[in-house]
Short mmCIF file of C-alpha atoms in Angstrom, two decimals:
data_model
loop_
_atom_site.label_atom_id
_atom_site.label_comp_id
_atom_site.label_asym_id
_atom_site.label_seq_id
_atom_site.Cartn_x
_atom_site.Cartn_y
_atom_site.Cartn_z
CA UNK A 7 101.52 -2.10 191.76
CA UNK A 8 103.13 -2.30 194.37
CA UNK A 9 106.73 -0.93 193.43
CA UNK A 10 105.25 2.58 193.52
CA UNK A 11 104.91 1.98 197.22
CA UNK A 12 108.05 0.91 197.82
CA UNK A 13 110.43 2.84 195.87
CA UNK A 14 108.60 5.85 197.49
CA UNK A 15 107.88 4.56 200.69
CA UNK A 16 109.49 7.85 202.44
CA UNK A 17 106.98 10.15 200.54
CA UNK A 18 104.10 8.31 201.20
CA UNK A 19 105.36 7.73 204.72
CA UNK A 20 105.95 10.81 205.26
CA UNK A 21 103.12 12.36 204.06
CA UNK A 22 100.79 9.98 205.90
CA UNK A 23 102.53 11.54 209.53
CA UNK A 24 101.81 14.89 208.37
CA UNK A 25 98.12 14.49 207.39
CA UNK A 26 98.03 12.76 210.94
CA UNK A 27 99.59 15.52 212.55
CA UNK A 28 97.35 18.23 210.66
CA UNK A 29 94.60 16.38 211.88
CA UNK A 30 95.49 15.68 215.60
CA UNK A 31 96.29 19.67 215.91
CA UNK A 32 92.90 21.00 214.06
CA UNK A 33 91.02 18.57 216.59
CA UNK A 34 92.60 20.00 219.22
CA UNK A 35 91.45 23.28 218.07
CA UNK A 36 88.35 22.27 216.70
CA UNK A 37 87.43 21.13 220.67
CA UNK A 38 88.70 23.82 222.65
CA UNK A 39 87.39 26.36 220.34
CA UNK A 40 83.90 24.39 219.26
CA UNK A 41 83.94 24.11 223.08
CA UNK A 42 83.99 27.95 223.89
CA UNK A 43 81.23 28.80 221.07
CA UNK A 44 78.78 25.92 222.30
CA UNK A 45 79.21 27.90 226.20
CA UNK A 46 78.29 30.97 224.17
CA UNK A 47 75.48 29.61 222.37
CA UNK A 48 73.78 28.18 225.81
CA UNK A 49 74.44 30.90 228.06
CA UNK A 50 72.17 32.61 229.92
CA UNK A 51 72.91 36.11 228.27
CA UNK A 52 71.27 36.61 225.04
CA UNK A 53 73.91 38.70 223.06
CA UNK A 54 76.55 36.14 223.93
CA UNK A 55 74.33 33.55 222.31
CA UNK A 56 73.97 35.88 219.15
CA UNK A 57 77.88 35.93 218.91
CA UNK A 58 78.21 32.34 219.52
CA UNK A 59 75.58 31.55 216.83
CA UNK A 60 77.29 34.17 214.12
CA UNK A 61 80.69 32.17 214.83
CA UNK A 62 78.67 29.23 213.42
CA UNK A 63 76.80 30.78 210.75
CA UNK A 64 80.11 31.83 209.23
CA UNK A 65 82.10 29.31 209.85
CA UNK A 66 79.66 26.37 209.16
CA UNK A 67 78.55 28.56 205.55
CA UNK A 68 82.05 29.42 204.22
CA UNK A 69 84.55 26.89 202.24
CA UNK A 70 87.42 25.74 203.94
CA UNK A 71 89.49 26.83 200.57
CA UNK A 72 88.10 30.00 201.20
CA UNK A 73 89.67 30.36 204.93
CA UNK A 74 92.90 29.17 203.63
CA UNK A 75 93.09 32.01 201.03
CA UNK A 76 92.43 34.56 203.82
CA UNK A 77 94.11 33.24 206.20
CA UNK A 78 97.39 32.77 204.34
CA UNK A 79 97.28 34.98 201.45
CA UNK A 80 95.32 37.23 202.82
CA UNK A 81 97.00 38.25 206.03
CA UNK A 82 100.18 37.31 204.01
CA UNK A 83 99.65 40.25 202.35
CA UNK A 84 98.59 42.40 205.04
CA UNK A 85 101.97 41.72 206.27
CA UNK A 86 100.95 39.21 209.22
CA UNK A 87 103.62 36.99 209.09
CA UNK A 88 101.76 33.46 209.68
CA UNK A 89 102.87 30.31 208.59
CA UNK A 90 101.37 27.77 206.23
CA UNK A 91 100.86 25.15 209.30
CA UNK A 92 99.63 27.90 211.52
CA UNK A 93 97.17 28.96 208.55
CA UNK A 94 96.18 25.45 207.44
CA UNK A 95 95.34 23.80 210.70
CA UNK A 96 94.04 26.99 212.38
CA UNK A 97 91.66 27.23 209.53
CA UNK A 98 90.67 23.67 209.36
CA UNK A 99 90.73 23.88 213.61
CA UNK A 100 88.12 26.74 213.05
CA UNK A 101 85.82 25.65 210.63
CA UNK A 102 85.37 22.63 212.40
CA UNK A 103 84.23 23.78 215.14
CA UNK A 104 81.60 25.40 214.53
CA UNK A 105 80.25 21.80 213.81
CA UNK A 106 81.75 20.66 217.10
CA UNK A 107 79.71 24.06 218.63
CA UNK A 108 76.59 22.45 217.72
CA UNK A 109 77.43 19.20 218.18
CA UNK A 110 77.93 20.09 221.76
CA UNK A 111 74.88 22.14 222.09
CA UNK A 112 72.75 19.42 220.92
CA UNK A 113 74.12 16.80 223.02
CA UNK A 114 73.42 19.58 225.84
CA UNK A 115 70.32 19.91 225.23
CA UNK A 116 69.29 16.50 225.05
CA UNK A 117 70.00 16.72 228.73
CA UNK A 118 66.58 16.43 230.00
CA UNK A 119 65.37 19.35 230.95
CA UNK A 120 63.99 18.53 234.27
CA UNK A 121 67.67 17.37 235.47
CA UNK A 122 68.85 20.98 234.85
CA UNK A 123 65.86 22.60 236.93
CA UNK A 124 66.46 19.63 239.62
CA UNK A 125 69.99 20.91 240.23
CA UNK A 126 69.35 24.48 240.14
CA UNK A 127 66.61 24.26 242.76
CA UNK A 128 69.44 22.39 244.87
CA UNK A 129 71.07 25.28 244.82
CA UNK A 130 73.93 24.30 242.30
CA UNK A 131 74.81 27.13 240.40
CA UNK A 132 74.48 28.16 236.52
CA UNK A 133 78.14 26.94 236.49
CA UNK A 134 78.24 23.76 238.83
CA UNK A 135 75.34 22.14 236.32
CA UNK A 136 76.79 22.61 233.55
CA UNK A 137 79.74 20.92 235.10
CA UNK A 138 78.36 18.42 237.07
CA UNK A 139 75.27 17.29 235.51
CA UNK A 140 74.74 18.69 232.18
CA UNK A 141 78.18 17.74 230.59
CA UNK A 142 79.06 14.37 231.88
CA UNK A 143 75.77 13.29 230.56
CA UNK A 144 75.94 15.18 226.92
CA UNK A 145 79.63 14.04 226.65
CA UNK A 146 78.25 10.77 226.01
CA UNK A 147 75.74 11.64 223.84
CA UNK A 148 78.13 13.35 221.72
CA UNK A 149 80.44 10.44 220.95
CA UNK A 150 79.25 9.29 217.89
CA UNK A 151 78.76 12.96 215.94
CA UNK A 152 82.31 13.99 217.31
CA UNK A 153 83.63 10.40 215.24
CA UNK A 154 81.75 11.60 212.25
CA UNK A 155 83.10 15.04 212.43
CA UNK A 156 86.62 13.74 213.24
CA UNK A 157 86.11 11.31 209.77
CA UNK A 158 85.22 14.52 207.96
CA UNK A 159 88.03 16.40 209.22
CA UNK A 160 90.19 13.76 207.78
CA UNK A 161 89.13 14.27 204.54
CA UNK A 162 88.92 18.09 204.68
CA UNK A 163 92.74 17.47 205.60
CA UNK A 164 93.39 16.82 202.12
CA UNK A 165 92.38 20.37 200.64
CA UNK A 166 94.91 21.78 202.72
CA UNK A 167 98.05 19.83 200.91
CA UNK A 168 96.70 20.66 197.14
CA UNK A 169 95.57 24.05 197.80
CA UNK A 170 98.40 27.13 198.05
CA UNK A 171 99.47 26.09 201.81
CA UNK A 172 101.33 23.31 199.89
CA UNK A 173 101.68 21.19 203.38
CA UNK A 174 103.35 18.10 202.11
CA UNK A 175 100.73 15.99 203.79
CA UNK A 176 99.50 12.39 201.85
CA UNK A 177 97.60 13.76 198.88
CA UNK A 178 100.02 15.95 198.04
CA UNK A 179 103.42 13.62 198.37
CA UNK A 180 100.72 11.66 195.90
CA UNK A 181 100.62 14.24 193.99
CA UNK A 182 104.94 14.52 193.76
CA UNK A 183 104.99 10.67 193.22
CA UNK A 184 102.59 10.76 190.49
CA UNK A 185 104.30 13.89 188.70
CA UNK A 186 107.34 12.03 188.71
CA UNK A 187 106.20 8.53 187.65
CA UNK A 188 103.57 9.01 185.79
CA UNK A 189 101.89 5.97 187.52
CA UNK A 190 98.45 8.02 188.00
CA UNK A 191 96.02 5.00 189.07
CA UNK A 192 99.04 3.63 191.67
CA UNK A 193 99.66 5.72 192.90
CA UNK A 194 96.47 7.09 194.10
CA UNK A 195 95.48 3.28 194.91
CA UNK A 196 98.34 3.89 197.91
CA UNK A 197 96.97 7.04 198.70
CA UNK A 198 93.59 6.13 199.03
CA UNK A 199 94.32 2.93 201.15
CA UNK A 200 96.44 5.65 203.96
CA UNK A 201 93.17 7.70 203.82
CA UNK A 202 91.16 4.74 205.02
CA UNK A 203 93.53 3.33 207.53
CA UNK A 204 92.86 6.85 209.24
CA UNK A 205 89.37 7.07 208.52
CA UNK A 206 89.07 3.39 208.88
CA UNK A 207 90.60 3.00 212.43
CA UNK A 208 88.62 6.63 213.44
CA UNK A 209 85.52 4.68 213.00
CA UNK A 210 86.88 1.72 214.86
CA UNK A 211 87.86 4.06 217.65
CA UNK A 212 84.32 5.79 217.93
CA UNK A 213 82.41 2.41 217.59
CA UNK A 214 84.69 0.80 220.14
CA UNK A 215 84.00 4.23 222.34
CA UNK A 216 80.40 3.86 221.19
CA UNK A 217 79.62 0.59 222.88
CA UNK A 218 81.05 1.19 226.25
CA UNK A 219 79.74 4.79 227.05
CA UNK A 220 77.14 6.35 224.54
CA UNK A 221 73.74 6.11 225.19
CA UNK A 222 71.23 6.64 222.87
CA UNK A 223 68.10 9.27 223.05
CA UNK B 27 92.34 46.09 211.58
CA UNK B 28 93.14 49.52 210.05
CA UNK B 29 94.09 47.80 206.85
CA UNK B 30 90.68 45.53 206.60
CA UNK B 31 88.05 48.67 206.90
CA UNK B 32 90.47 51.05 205.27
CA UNK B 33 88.19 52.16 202.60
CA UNK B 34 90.99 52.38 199.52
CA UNK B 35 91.04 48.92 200.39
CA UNK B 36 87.13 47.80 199.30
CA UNK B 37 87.67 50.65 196.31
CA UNK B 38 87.70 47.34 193.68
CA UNK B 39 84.39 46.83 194.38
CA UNK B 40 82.99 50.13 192.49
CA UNK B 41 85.83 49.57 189.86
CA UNK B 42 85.85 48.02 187.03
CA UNK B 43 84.01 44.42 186.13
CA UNK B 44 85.62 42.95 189.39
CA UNK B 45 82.20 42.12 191.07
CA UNK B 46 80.20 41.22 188.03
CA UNK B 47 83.27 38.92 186.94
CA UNK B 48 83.44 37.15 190.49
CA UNK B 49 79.61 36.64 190.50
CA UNK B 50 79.41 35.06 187.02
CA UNK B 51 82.60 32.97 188.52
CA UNK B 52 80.06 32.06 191.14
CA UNK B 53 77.00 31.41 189.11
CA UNK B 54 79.61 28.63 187.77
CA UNK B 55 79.94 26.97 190.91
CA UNK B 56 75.99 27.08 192.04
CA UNK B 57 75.48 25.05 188.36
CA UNK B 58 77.63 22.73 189.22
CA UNK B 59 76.56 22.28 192.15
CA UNK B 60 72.98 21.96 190.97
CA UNK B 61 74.19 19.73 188.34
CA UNK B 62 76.05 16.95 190.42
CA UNK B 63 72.99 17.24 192.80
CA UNK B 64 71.01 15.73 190.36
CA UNK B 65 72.95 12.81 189.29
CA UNK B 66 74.21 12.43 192.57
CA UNK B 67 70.52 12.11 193.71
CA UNK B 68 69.26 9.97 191.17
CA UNK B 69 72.78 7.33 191.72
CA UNK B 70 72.65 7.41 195.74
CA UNK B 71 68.56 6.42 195.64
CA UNK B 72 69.82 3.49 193.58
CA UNK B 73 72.39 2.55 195.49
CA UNK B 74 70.30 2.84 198.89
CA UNK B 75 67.65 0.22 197.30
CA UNK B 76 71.08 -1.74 196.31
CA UNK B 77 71.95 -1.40 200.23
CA UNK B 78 68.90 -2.34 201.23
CA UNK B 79 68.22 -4.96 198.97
CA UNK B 80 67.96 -8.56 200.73
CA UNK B 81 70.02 -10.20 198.27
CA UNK B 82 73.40 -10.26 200.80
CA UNK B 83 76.06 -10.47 198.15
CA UNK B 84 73.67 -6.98 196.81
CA UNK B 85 73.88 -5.36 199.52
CA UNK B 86 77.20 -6.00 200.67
CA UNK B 87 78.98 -4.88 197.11
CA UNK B 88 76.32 -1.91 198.08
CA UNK B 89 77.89 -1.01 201.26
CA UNK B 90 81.69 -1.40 200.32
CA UNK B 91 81.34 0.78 197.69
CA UNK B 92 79.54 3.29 199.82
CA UNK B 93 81.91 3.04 202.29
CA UNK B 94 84.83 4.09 200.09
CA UNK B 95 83.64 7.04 198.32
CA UNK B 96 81.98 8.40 201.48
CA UNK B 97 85.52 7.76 203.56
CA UNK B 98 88.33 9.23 200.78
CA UNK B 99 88.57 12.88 200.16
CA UNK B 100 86.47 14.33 198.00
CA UNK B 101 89.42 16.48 196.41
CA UNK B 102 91.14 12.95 196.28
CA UNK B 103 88.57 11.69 194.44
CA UNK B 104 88.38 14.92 192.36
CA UNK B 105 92.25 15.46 191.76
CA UNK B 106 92.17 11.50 190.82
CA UNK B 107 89.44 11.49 187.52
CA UNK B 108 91.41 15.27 186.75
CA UNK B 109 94.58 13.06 186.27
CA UNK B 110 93.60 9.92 185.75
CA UNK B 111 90.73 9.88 183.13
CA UNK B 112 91.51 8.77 179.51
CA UNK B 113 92.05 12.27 177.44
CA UNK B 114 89.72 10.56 175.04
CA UNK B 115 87.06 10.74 177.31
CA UNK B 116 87.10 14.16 177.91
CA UNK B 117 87.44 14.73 174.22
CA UNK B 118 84.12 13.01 173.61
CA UNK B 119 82.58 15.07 176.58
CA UNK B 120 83.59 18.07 174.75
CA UNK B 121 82.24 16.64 171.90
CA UNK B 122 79.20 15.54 172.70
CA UNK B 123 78.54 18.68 175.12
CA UNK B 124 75.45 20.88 172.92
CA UNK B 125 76.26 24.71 172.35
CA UNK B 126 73.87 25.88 174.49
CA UNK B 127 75.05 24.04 177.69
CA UNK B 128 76.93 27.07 180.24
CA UNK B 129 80.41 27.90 178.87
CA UNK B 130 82.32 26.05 182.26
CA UNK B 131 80.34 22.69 181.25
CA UNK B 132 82.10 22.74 177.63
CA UNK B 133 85.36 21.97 178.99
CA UNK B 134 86.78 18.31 179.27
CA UNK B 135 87.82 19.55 182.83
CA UNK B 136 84.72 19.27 184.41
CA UNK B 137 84.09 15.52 183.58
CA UNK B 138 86.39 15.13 186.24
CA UNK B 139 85.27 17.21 188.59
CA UNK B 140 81.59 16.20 187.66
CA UNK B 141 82.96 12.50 187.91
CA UNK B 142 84.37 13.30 192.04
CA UNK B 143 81.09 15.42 192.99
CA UNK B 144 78.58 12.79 192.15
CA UNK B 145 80.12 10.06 192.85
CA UNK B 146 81.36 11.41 196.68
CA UNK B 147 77.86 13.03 197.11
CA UNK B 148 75.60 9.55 195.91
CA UNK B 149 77.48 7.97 198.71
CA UNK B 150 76.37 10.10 201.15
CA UNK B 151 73.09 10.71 199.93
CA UNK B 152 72.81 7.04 199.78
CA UNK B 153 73.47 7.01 203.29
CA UNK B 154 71.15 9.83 204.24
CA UNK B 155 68.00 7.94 202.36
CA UNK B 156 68.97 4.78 203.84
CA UNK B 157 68.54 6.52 207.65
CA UNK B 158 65.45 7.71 206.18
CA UNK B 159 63.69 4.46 205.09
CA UNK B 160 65.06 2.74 208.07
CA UNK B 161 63.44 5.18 210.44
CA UNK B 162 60.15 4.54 209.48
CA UNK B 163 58.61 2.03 212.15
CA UNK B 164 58.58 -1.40 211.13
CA UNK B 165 55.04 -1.89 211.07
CA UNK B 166 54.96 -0.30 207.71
CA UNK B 167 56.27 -2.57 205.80
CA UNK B 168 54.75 -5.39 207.83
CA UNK B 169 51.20 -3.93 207.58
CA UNK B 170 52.01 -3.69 203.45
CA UNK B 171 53.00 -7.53 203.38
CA UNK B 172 49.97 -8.11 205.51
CA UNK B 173 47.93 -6.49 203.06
CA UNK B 174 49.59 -8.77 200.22
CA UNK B 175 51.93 -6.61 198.89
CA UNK B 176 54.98 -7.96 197.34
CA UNK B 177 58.01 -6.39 198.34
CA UNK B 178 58.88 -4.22 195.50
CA UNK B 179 55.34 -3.03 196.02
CA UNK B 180 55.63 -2.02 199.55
CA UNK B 181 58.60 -0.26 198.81
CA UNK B 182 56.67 1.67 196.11
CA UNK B 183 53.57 2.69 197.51
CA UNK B 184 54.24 2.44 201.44
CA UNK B 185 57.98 2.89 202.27
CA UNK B 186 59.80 5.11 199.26
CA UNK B 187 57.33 7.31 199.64
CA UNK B 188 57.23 8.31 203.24
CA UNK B 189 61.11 7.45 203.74
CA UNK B 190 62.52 9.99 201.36
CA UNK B 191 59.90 12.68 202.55
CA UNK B 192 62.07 12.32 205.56
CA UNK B 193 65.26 12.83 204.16
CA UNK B 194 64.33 16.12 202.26
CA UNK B 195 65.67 18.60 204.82
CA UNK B 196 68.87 16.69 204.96
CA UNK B 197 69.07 16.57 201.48
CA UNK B 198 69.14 20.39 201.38
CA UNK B 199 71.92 20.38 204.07
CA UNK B 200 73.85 18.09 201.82
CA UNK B 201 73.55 20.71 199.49
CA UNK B 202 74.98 23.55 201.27
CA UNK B 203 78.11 21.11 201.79
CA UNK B 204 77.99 20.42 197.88
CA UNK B 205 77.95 24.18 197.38
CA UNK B 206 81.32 24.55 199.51
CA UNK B 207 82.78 21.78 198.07
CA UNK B 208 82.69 22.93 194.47
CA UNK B 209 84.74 25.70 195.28
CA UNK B 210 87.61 22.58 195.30
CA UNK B 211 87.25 22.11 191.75
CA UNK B 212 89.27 25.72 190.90
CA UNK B 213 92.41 23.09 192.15
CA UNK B 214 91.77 21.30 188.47
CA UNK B 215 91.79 24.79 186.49
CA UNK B 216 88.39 25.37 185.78
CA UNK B 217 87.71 28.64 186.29
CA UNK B 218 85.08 29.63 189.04
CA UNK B 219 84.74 31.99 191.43
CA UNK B 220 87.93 31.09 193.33
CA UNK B 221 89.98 31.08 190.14
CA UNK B 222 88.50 34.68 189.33
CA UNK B 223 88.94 36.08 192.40
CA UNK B 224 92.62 35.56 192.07
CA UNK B 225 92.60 36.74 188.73
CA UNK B 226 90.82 40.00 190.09
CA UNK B 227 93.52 40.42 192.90
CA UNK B 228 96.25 39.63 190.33
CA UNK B 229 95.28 42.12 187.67
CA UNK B 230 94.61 45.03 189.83
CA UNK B 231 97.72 44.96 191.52
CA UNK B 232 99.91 47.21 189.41
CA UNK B 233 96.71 49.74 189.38
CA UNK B 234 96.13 52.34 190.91
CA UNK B 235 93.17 50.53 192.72
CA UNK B 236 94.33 47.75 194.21
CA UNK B 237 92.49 44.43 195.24
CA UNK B 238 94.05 42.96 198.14
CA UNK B 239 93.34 39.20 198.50
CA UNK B 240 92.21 39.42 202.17
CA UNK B 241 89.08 41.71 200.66
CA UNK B 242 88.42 39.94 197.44
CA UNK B 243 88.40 36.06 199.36
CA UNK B 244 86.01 38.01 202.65
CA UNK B 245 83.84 39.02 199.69
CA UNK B 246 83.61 35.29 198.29
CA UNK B 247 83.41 34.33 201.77
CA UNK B 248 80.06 36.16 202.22
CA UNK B 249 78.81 35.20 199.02
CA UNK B 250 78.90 31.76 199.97
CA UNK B 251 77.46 32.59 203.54
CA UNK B 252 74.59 34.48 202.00
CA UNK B 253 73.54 31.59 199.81
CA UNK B 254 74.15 28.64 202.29
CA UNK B 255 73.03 30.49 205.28
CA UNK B 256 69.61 30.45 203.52
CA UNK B 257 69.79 27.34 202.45
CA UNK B 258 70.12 26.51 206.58
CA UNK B 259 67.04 28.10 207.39
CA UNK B 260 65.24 26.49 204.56
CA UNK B 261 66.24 23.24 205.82
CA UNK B 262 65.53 23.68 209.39
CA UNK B 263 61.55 24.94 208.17
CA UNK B 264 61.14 21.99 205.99
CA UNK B 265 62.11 19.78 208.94
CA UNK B 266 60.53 21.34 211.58
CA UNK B 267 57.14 21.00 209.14
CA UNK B 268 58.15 17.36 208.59
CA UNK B 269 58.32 16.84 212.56
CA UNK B 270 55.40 18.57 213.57
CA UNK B 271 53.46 16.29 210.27
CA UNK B 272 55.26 12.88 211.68
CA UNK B 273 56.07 13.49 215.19
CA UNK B 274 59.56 12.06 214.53
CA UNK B 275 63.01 12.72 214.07
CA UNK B 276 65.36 11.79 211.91
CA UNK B 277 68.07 9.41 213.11
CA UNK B 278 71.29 11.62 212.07
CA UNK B 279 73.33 9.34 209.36
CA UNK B 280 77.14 9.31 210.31
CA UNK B 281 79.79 11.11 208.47
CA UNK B 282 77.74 13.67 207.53
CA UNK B 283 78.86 17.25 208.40
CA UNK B 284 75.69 18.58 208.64
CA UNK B 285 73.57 15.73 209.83
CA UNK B 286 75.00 16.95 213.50
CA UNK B 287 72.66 19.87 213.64
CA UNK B 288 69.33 17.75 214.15
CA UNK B 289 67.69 19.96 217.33
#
């Protein structure tokens, strides 16, 4: 059992770092992007809120394999010369967050809605709420579905490896390993246990963050 | 943007079989999906009675093996039973699978992919019908004991059935996931809609009409949105209904994609 592991410790290794890395660039995305969309879906302008929610729509509706294949075969073809890490996290980066859009407009919303009239009639404006009262308050709120989504995105990590991208992150160095040795139910044991230390210590993360700031509606 | 709305470019759609052949590819991956919906329903409502059960060791064995399927990859799990099953066993499923089952069901293939869906799916439908017996208030179950039910009888006749009218709406959004996710299984060579929309970009591209893969994948793209999107709206109705019956809302179960949209 465990000889797999260690005579291809620098696959497994290596692939491990990469699924991390995939992961810690699509969240960064995923944020900044999901970010943007949930402004759009809450501002005060109806036809940005119709944009915002078709961003979500699509991207919340449509499988991630399917992004990858038009987002590197696709433009491939069309002679956009994008690369498979650009393609791959970019894709998973989007589709995420459209979940992080509502995630965030949720959270904003359970902001009582007193609070927000409070402030305005201060004579805050649109703006200064949403910074000073509104999102300090749904930040916390937002905690726990952010963990779940970042758990999620570490699985959806996985298609990205096995599908055409070919990103030699953990499933797929499993996949190399197990081509070569033949040791099908090892090697996937090894695999399976570096999926779970990620997901595993995300969940340890968000309970940890869970206790100190979230509160609960 | 010339090259996306140039209309030589769509030209595949009017040509040929190309459409009818990605829809049947399609039709392949809404049975499946239907398919592992079922068993995946009837396995995660037994394992959410295991979870619950009061019988600790029960309930613990319960909620480790919930844990893992819901926390690995589902294209791990997948690309695992693909490689690792016994080629015996997907011998006998060939075997044993009657003529008039659909044609992507009589391959051995799909046992594996079959094997992944359900058992990645029961996990998180377990979880999702656990939030939704644990959100009733307790005074259910202690108003059935009052009354001098047994256990197994208050879970029958009081708890079961209000619990998992709660958790129909998520159910459905679970679904819509499920639907995206069999898409995954084209990875293991079984031909659906992903698999035939490369074959329809690969065959047309010596012809004079050609199917460029941007177009063909935007088209599965909106296939997909046109199916799930309604899906969405059915399952915000059913829960809105279920609110406006109950007056309460459903605690959203973690790892769950689509538990997050709960306004």
């Amino acid at each position: 059992m465990l000889d797999v592991l260690t005579d291809h410790w620098s696959e497994f290794s290596s692939g491990f770092w990469v699924t991390v890395r995939i992961v810690v660039v699509s969240f960064g995305i995923a944020m900044v992007v999901g970010t943007l969309v949930a402004a759009l879906r809450i501002a005060p302008v109806k036809w940005l809120q119709r944009i915002g929610g078709v961003y979500v729509e699509i991207f919340r509706n449509i499988p991630l394999l399917v992004l990858l294949f038009i987002s590197y075969a696709g433009l491939r073809r069309a002679d956009v010369n994008i690369n498979a890490w650009v393609a791959g996290t970019g894709s998973l980066g989007l589709y995420t967050a459209a979940y992080v859009a509502e995630a965030l407009r949720s959270g904003v919303f359970s902001v009582g809605k007193g609070q927000i009239e409070a402030s305005l009639s201060l004579g805050f404006s649109y703006a200064e709420t949403l910074r000073r009262i509104v999102l300090p308050q749904a930040f916390r709120t937002v905690i726990s579905p952010l963990g779940s989504l970042t758990i999620a995105m570490i699985k959806n990590s996985a298609i990205i490896g096995v599908s055409l991208l070919a990103l030699p992150d953990l499933l797929k160095q499993a996949r190399i390993v197990q081509a070569r040795t033949f040791q099908t139910d090892e090697t996937f044991f090894w695999a399976a246990v570096g999926y779970l230390i990620l997901t595993g210590t995300v969940t340890l993360i968000i309970r940890n963050l869970e206790r100190r700031f979230a509160i609960r509606r | 943007m010339n090259y996306l709305f140039d209309p030589d470019n769509w030209e595949w759609l009017t040509t040929g079989n190309n459409v009818r052949f990605i829809l049947e590819g399609f039709l392949i991956n809404l049975e499946i999906a239907l398919v592992s919906m079922v068993f995946a329903l009837i396995l995660g409502l037994a394992l959410a009675l295991l979870r619950l059960s009061r019988v600790k060791p029960v309930s613990v064995l319960a909620g480790g093996w919930i844990d893992l399927f819901r926390n690995l990859p589902l294209i791990f799990l997948i690309l695992y039973f693909a490689l690792g099953l016994p080629s015996s066993w997907k011998q006998a499923w060939e075997d044993a699978m009657p003529s008039w089952a659909p044609e992507a069901f009589q391959s051995g293939l799909v046992l594996g992919a079959l094997l992944g869906l359900v058992l990645y799916n029961s996990a998180v439908l377990a979880e999702i019908m656990r939030a939704g017996i644990l959100s009733l208030p307790k005074g259910q179950g202690e108003a059935a004991s009052a009354l001098g039910m047994t256990y197994r009888q208050s879970l029958y006749h009081v708890i079961l059935p209000q619990g998992l009218r709660r958790m129909v709406p998520a159910t459905v959004s679970q679904l819509i996931t499920l639907n995206k996710d069999t898409t995954l299984v084209s990875i293991i060579a079984i031909t659906e809609v992903m698999r035939r929309a490369r074959i329809v970009t690969a065959s047309n591209f010596f012809t004079v009409v050609e199917a460029p893969i941007l177009h063909v994948f935007i088209f599965v793209g909106l296939l997909f949105v046109i199916v799930n999107f309604s899906l969405s709206r059915l399952s915000r109705r059913l829960e809105l209904r279920e609110r406006a019956r109950t007056g309460t809302k459903l605690k959203p179960a973690r790892s769950l994609e689509d538990q997050v949209i709960v306004d």
